[in-house]
Amino acid sequence: MSDPAVSIAFFDPGHGLHGTARSGATLLFEGAESTLMAEGPSVERTNGGWQAELEGSLSLRLEAVTAPASLDGVTVHLCEVSGTVGTKKVHCFGTLGETETAPSWDELDALRSLSAIFDRDHALLAMARRPRGAPGHGQEQVAAWLLHGGAPLPVGDARISTVYDGEGRQRSAGLELWIAEEDFPRRLSGTVTGGSSLQLEGADVHAAIFRWRMEDREGAGAYELWVRREREAA
């Protein structure tokens, strides 16, 4: 069995520095400005965490702060992140994802992943897959994980609504989270603070950093939209 594909993300709203990275691509944000590099960092497991290195761009230590979340074949670790991005220091929260099986674009039209991190005890992670030929997002298969007060809550149903611009890029979003034995959904909303588009693994990817709000908390995270790219006719 091959090792899982690893992706990382970090969100430091205090310094306006954010980033996402995986094999073949690193996307860094400073404020609303983005820089794309066609190379991913090396990520090595160390005692109690992981070390991510991309020469001249980032050197980050990631340490899990809670048990991992399992989201439809992807294991996601909520992490405390420290180190440097370029010449600037960061100390913030982020995620490390381990994907056992890559998305099959013969079976999917779209894939969405969302993260909203408020503090070490409050966070939301979600993954949505739209099967090939499904008429709309109402047919998506959504898995969500909510951390509240340091403990995960069982999300029975999650609904994602998104406002897009004319190029199909996500501008704002809202989520309803239905928790077992609760009469009303918990809600969060977010708006984009920076974004970029690229092509990866047979898909067009719109990657965005979001500012999120849930109840009286504000946080940061990512909203990535992967859309199947049609093969060009021979």
C-alpha positions as a Markdown table, in Angstrom:
| # | Residue | x | y | z |
|---|---|---|---|---|
| 1 | Met | 0.0 | 0.0 | 0.0 |
| 2 | Ser | 1.4 | 3.4 | -1.0 |
| 3 | Asp | 1.7 | 6.3 | 1.5 |
| 4 | Pro | -1.2 | 8.7 | 1.7 |
| 5 | Ala | -1.0 | 12.0 | -0.2 |
| 6 | Val | -0.4 | 14.8 | 2.3 |
| 7 | Ser | -1.6 | 18.3 | 2.1 |
| 8 | Ile | -1.1 | 21.2 | 4.6 |
| 9 | Ala | -2.7 | 24.5 | 5.3 |
| 10 | Phe | -2.0 | 27.3 | 7.8 |
| 11 | Phe | -4.0 | 30.5 | 8.7 |
| 12 | Asp | -2.4 | 33.4 | 10.5 |
| 13 | Pro | -4.9 | 36.3 | 10.3 |
| 14 | Gly | -2.9 | 38.3 | 12.8 |
| 15 | His | -0.1 | 38.6 | 10.2 |
| 16 | Gly | -2.2 | 38.3 | 7.1 |
| 17 | Leu | -0.3 | 35.1 | 6.1 |
| 18 | His | -2.0 | 32.0 | 4.9 |
| 19 | Gly | -1.1 | 29.1 | 2.7 |
| 20 | Thr | -2.1 | 25.7 | 1.3 |
| 21 | Ala | 0.3 | 23.1 | -0.1 |
| 22 | Arg | 0.4 | 19.6 | -1.5 |
| 23 | Ser | 2.5 | 17.6 | -4.0 |
| 24 | Gly | 3.1 | 19.8 | -7.1 |
| 25 | Ala | 1.8 | 23.1 | -5.7 |
| 26 | Thr | 2.3 | 25.6 | -2.9 |
| 27 | Leu | -0.1 | 28.6 | -2.7 |
| 28 | Leu | 0.9 | 31.4 | -0.3 |
| 29 | Phe | -1.2 | 34.4 | 0.6 |
| 30 | Glu | -0.2 | 37.7 | 2.1 |
| 31 | Gly | -3.3 | 39.7 | 2.5 |
| 32 | Ala | -5.2 | 39.5 | -0.8 |
| 33 | Glu | -2.1 | 38.8 | -2.8 |
| 34 | Ser | -1.2 | 35.2 | -3.8 |
| 35 | Thr | 1.9 | 33.5 | -4.9 |
| 36 | Leu | 1.8 | 30.1 | -6.7 |
| 37 | Met | 4.8 | 27.8 | -6.8 |
| 38 | Ala | 4.7 | 24.6 | -8.9 |
| 39 | Glu | 6.4 | 22.6 | -6.2 |
| 40 | Gly | 5.1 | 21.2 | -2.9 |
| 41 | Pro | 7.0 | 21.0 | 0.4 |
| 42 | Ser | 8.5 | 17.9 | 1.8 |
| 43 | Val | 6.5 | 16.7 | 4.8 |
| 44 | Glu | 8.2 | 14.4 | 7.3 |
| 45 | Arg | 6.6 | 12.9 | 10.4 |
| 46 | Thr | 8.5 | 13.7 | 13.5 |
| 47 | Asn | 8.0 | 13.0 | 17.2 |
| 48 | Gly | 4.6 | 14.4 | 18.0 |
| 49 | Gly | 3.9 | 16.0 | 14.6 |
| 50 | Trp | 5.2 | 16.9 | 11.2 |
| 51 | Gln | 7.9 | 19.1 | 9.6 |
| 52 | Ala | 7.1 | 20.8 | 6.3 |
| 53 | Glu | 10.0 | 22.3 | 4.3 |
| 54 | Leu | 10.2 | 24.1 | 1.0 |
| 55 | Glu | 13.5 | 25.8 | 0.5 |
| 56 | Gly | 13.4 | 29.5 | 0.5 |
| 57 | Ser | 9.6 | 29.6 | 1.0 |
| 58 | Leu | 8.5 | 27.9 | 4.2 |
| 59 | Ser | 9.7 | 25.9 | 7.2 |
| 60 | Leu | 6.8 | 24.8 | 9.4 |
| 61 | Arg | 6.2 | 22.6 | 12.4 |
| 62 | Leu | 2.7 | 21.1 | 12.7 |
| 63 | Glu | 1.5 | 19.5 | 15.9 |
| 64 | Ala | -2.0 | 18.0 | 16.3 |
| 65 | Val | -4.1 | 19.5 | 19.0 |
| 66 | Thr | -7.0 | 17.0 | 18.9 |
| 67 | Ala | -7.8 | 13.5 | 17.6 |
| 68 | Pro | -8.1 | 13.4 | 13.8 |
| 69 | Ala | -11.3 | 13.8 | 11.8 |
| 70 | Ser | -12.3 | 11.2 | 9.2 |
| 71 | Leu | -14.0 | 12.8 | 6.2 |
| 72 | Asp | -15.0 | 10.5 | 3.4 |
| 73 | Gly | -11.6 | 8.8 | 3.0 |
| 74 | Val | -9.5 | 11.8 | 4.1 |
| 75 | Thr | -8.0 | 12.0 | 7.6 |
| 76 | Val | -7.6 | 15.6 | 8.7 |
| 77 | His | -5.6 | 16.7 | 11.7 |
| 78 | Leu | -6.3 | 20.1 | 13.4 |
| 79 | Cys | -2.8 | 21.5 | 14.1 |
| 80 | Glu | -0.9 | 24.2 | 15.8 |
| 81 | Val | 1.6 | 25.6 | 13.3 |
| 82 | Ser | 4.8 | 27.4 | 14.0 |
| 83 | Gly | 7.8 | 28.4 | 11.9 |
| 84 | Thr | 8.7 | 30.7 | 9.1 |
| 85 | Val | 7.1 | 31.7 | 5.7 |
| 86 | Gly | 9.8 | 33.5 | 3.7 |
| 87 | Thr | 11.4 | 35.7 | 6.3 |
| 88 | Lys | 8.3 | 36.1 | 8.5 |
| 89 | Lys | 7.5 | 34.0 | 11.6 |
| 90 | Val | 4.1 | 32.4 | 12.0 |
| 91 | His | 2.4 | 30.9 | 15.0 |
| 92 | Cys | -1.2 | 29.9 | 14.2 |
| 93 | Phe | -3.5 | 27.1 | 13.5 |
| 94 | Gly | -3.9 | 24.9 | 10.4 |
| 95 | Thr | -4.6 | 21.5 | 9.1 |
| 96 | Leu | -2.8 | 18.4 | 7.8 |
| 97 | Gly | -4.7 | 16.1 | 5.5 |
| 98 | Glu | -3.9 | 12.5 | 4.5 |
| 99 | Thr | -5.7 | 11.2 | 1.5 |
| 100 | Glu | -5.6 | 7.4 | 0.9 |
| 101 | Thr | -7.3 | 7.4 | -2.5 |
| 102 | Ala | -7.2 | 10.3 | -4.9 |
| 103 | Pro | -10.5 | 11.6 | -6.3 |
| 104 | Ser | -11.7 | 9.7 | -9.4 |
| 105 | Trp | -12.8 | 12.3 | -11.9 |
| 106 | Asp | -14.6 | 9.7 | -14.0 |
| 107 | Glu | -17.1 | 9.5 | -11.1 |
| 108 | Leu | -17.1 | 13.1 | -9.8 |
| 109 | Asp | -18.2 | 16.5 | -11.2 |
| 110 | Ala | -16.9 | 18.5 | -8.2 |
| 111 | Leu | -15.2 | 18.3 | -4.9 |
| 112 | Arg | -15.3 | 20.9 | -2.1 |
| 113 | Ser | -13.3 | 21.1 | 1.1 |
| 114 | Leu | -13.8 | 23.7 | 3.8 |
| 115 | Ser | -12.1 | 24.5 | 7.1 |
| 116 | Ala | -12.9 | 27.1 | 9.7 |
| 117 | Ile | -10.7 | 27.3 | 12.7 |
| 118 | Phe | -11.6 | 29.6 | 15.6 |
| 119 | Asp | -9.2 | 28.4 | 18.4 |
| 120 | Arg | -7.8 | 25.1 | 19.5 |
| 121 | Asp | -11.2 | 24.0 | 20.9 |
| 122 | His | -13.5 | 25.2 | 18.2 |
| 123 | Ala | -13.3 | 24.3 | 14.5 |
| 124 | Leu | -15.3 | 23.0 | 11.5 |
| 125 | Leu | -14.1 | 20.7 | 8.7 |
| 126 | Ala | -16.2 | 19.6 | 5.8 |
| 127 | Met | -15.9 | 17.7 | 2.6 |
| 128 | Ala | -18.5 | 17.6 | -0.2 |
| 129 | Arg | -18.5 | 15.3 | -3.3 |
| 130 | Arg | -20.8 | 15.9 | -6.3 |
| 131 | Pro | -21.3 | 12.6 | -8.3 |
| 132 | Arg | -20.9 | 12.7 | -12.0 |
| 133 | Gly | -24.1 | 14.0 | -13.7 |
| 134 | Ala | -25.7 | 15.2 | -10.5 |
| 135 | Pro | -28.1 | 18.1 | -11.3 |
| 136 | Gly | -26.8 | 20.4 | -8.5 |
| 137 | His | -25.2 | 20.8 | -5.1 |
| 138 | Gly | -28.3 | 19.4 | -3.5 |
| 139 | Gln | -27.1 | 15.9 | -4.6 |
| 140 | Glu | -23.7 | 16.3 | -3.0 |
| 141 | Gln | -22.4 | 13.8 | -0.4 |
| 142 | Val | -21.3 | 16.0 | 2.5 |
| 143 | Ala | -19.3 | 14.9 | 5.5 |
| 144 | Ala | -18.6 | 17.4 | 8.4 |
| 145 | Trp | -16.8 | 17.4 | 11.7 |
| 146 | Leu | -17.5 | 20.1 | 14.3 |
| 147 | Leu | -15.2 | 20.7 | 17.3 |
| 148 | His | -17.0 | 22.5 | 20.1 |
| 149 | Gly | -15.4 | 23.1 | 23.6 |
| 150 | Gly | -12.6 | 20.7 | 22.7 |
| 151 | Ala | -15.0 | 17.8 | 21.9 |
| 152 | Pro | -16.3 | 16.6 | 18.5 |
| 153 | Leu | -20.1 | 16.8 | 18.1 |
| 154 | Pro | -22.0 | 14.4 | 15.9 |
| 155 | Val | -23.1 | 16.2 | 12.7 |
| 156 | Gly | -26.0 | 14.3 | 11.3 |
| 157 | Asp | -26.5 | 16.6 | 8.2 |
| 158 | Ala | -24.5 | 19.5 | 6.8 |
| 159 | Arg | -25.7 | 21.9 | 4.1 |
| 160 | Ile | -23.4 | 24.3 | 2.3 |
| 161 | Ser | -24.6 | 27.3 | 0.3 |
| 162 | Thr | -22.2 | 29.4 | -1.8 |
| 163 | Val | -22.3 | 32.7 | -3.7 |
| 164 | Tyr | -20.0 | 32.7 | -6.8 |
| 165 | Asp | -18.6 | 35.5 | -9.0 |
| 166 | Gly | -18.9 | 35.5 | -12.8 |
| 167 | Glu | -15.9 | 33.2 | -13.1 |
| 168 | Gly | -17.3 | 30.6 | -10.9 |
| 169 | Arg | -15.1 | 31.4 | -7.9 |
| 170 | Gln | -16.5 | 31.3 | -4.4 |
| 171 | Arg | -17.1 | 34.7 | -2.8 |
| 172 | Ser | -19.1 | 33.9 | 0.3 |
| 173 | Ala | -20.6 | 30.8 | 1.9 |
| 174 | Gly | -22.9 | 29.7 | 4.7 |
| 175 | Leu | -23.2 | 26.3 | 6.4 |
| 176 | Glu | -26.0 | 24.7 | 8.4 |
| 177 | Leu | -25.0 | 21.9 | 10.8 |
| 178 | Trp | -27.6 | 19.7 | 12.2 |
| 179 | Ile | -26.5 | 18.1 | 15.4 |
| 180 | Ala | -28.1 | 14.9 | 16.8 |
| 181 | Glu | -30.8 | 15.7 | 19.4 |
| 182 | Glu | -30.8 | 19.5 | 18.6 |
| 183 | Asp | -33.9 | 21.2 | 17.3 |
| 184 | Phe | -32.2 | 23.9 | 15.3 |
| 185 | Pro | -29.0 | 23.9 | 13.1 |
| 186 | Arg | -25.8 | 25.6 | 14.1 |
| 187 | Arg | -24.8 | 28.1 | 11.5 |
| 188 | Leu | -21.6 | 29.7 | 10.3 |
| 189 | Ser | -20.9 | 32.2 | 7.5 |
| 190 | Gly | -17.7 | 33.3 | 5.7 |
| 191 | Thr | -16.4 | 35.7 | 3.1 |
| 192 | Val | -13.3 | 35.5 | 0.9 |
| 193 | Thr | -10.2 | 37.4 | 1.8 |
| 194 | Gly | -7.9 | 36.1 | -1.0 |
| 195 | Gly | -8.1 | 33.5 | -3.8 |
| 196 | Ser | -6.3 | 32.0 | -6.8 |
| 197 | Ser | -7.1 | 29.5 | -9.5 |
| 198 | Leu | -5.0 | 26.6 | -10.8 |
| 199 | Gln | -5.1 | 23.3 | -12.5 |
| 200 | Leu | -4.3 | 20.1 | -10.6 |
| 201 | Glu | -4.8 | 16.4 | -11.1 |
| 202 | Gly | -7.5 | 16.6 | -13.9 |
| 203 | Ala | -9.4 | 19.4 | -12.2 |
| 204 | Asp | -9.7 | 23.2 | -12.2 |
| 205 | Val | -9.1 | 24.4 | -8.7 |
| 206 | His | -10.4 | 27.6 | -7.1 |
| 207 | Ala | -8.6 | 28.0 | -3.8 |
| 208 | Ala | -9.7 | 30.7 | -1.4 |
| 209 | Ile | -8.9 | 31.9 | 2.1 |
| 210 | Phe | -12.0 | 32.7 | 4.1 |
| 211 | Arg | -12.8 | 34.8 | 7.2 |
| 212 | Trp | -15.4 | 32.8 | 9.1 |
| 213 | Arg | -17.9 | 33.7 | 11.9 |
| 214 | Met | -19.8 | 31.3 | 14.1 |
| 215 | Glu | -21.9 | 32.4 | 17.1 |
| 216 | Asp | -19.6 | 35.0 | 18.8 |
| 217 | Arg | -16.3 | 33.7 | 17.3 |
| 218 | Glu | -14.3 | 34.8 | 14.4 |
| 219 | Gly | -11.8 | 32.6 | 12.6 |
| 220 | Ala | -10.0 | 31.8 | 9.4 |
| 221 | Gly | -9.8 | 28.8 | 7.1 |
| 222 | Ala | -9.9 | 27.7 | 3.5 |
| 223 | Tyr | -12.6 | 26.9 | 0.9 |
| 224 | Glu | -11.3 | 24.9 | -2.1 |
| 225 | Leu | -13.5 | 24.0 | -5.0 |
| 226 | Trp | -12.3 | 21.3 | -7.4 |
| 227 | Val | -14.2 | 21.0 | -10.7 |
| 228 | Arg | -13.7 | 18.2 | -13.2 |
| 229 | Arg | -11.9 | 19.4 | -16.3 |
| 230 | Glu | -13.2 | 18.0 | -19.5 |
| 231 | Arg | -10.7 | 16.1 | -21.6 |
| 232 | Glu | -9.8 | 17.8 | -24.9 |
| 233 | Ala | -11.0 | 16.0 | -28.0 |
| 234 | Ala | -8.2 | 14.2 | -29.8 |
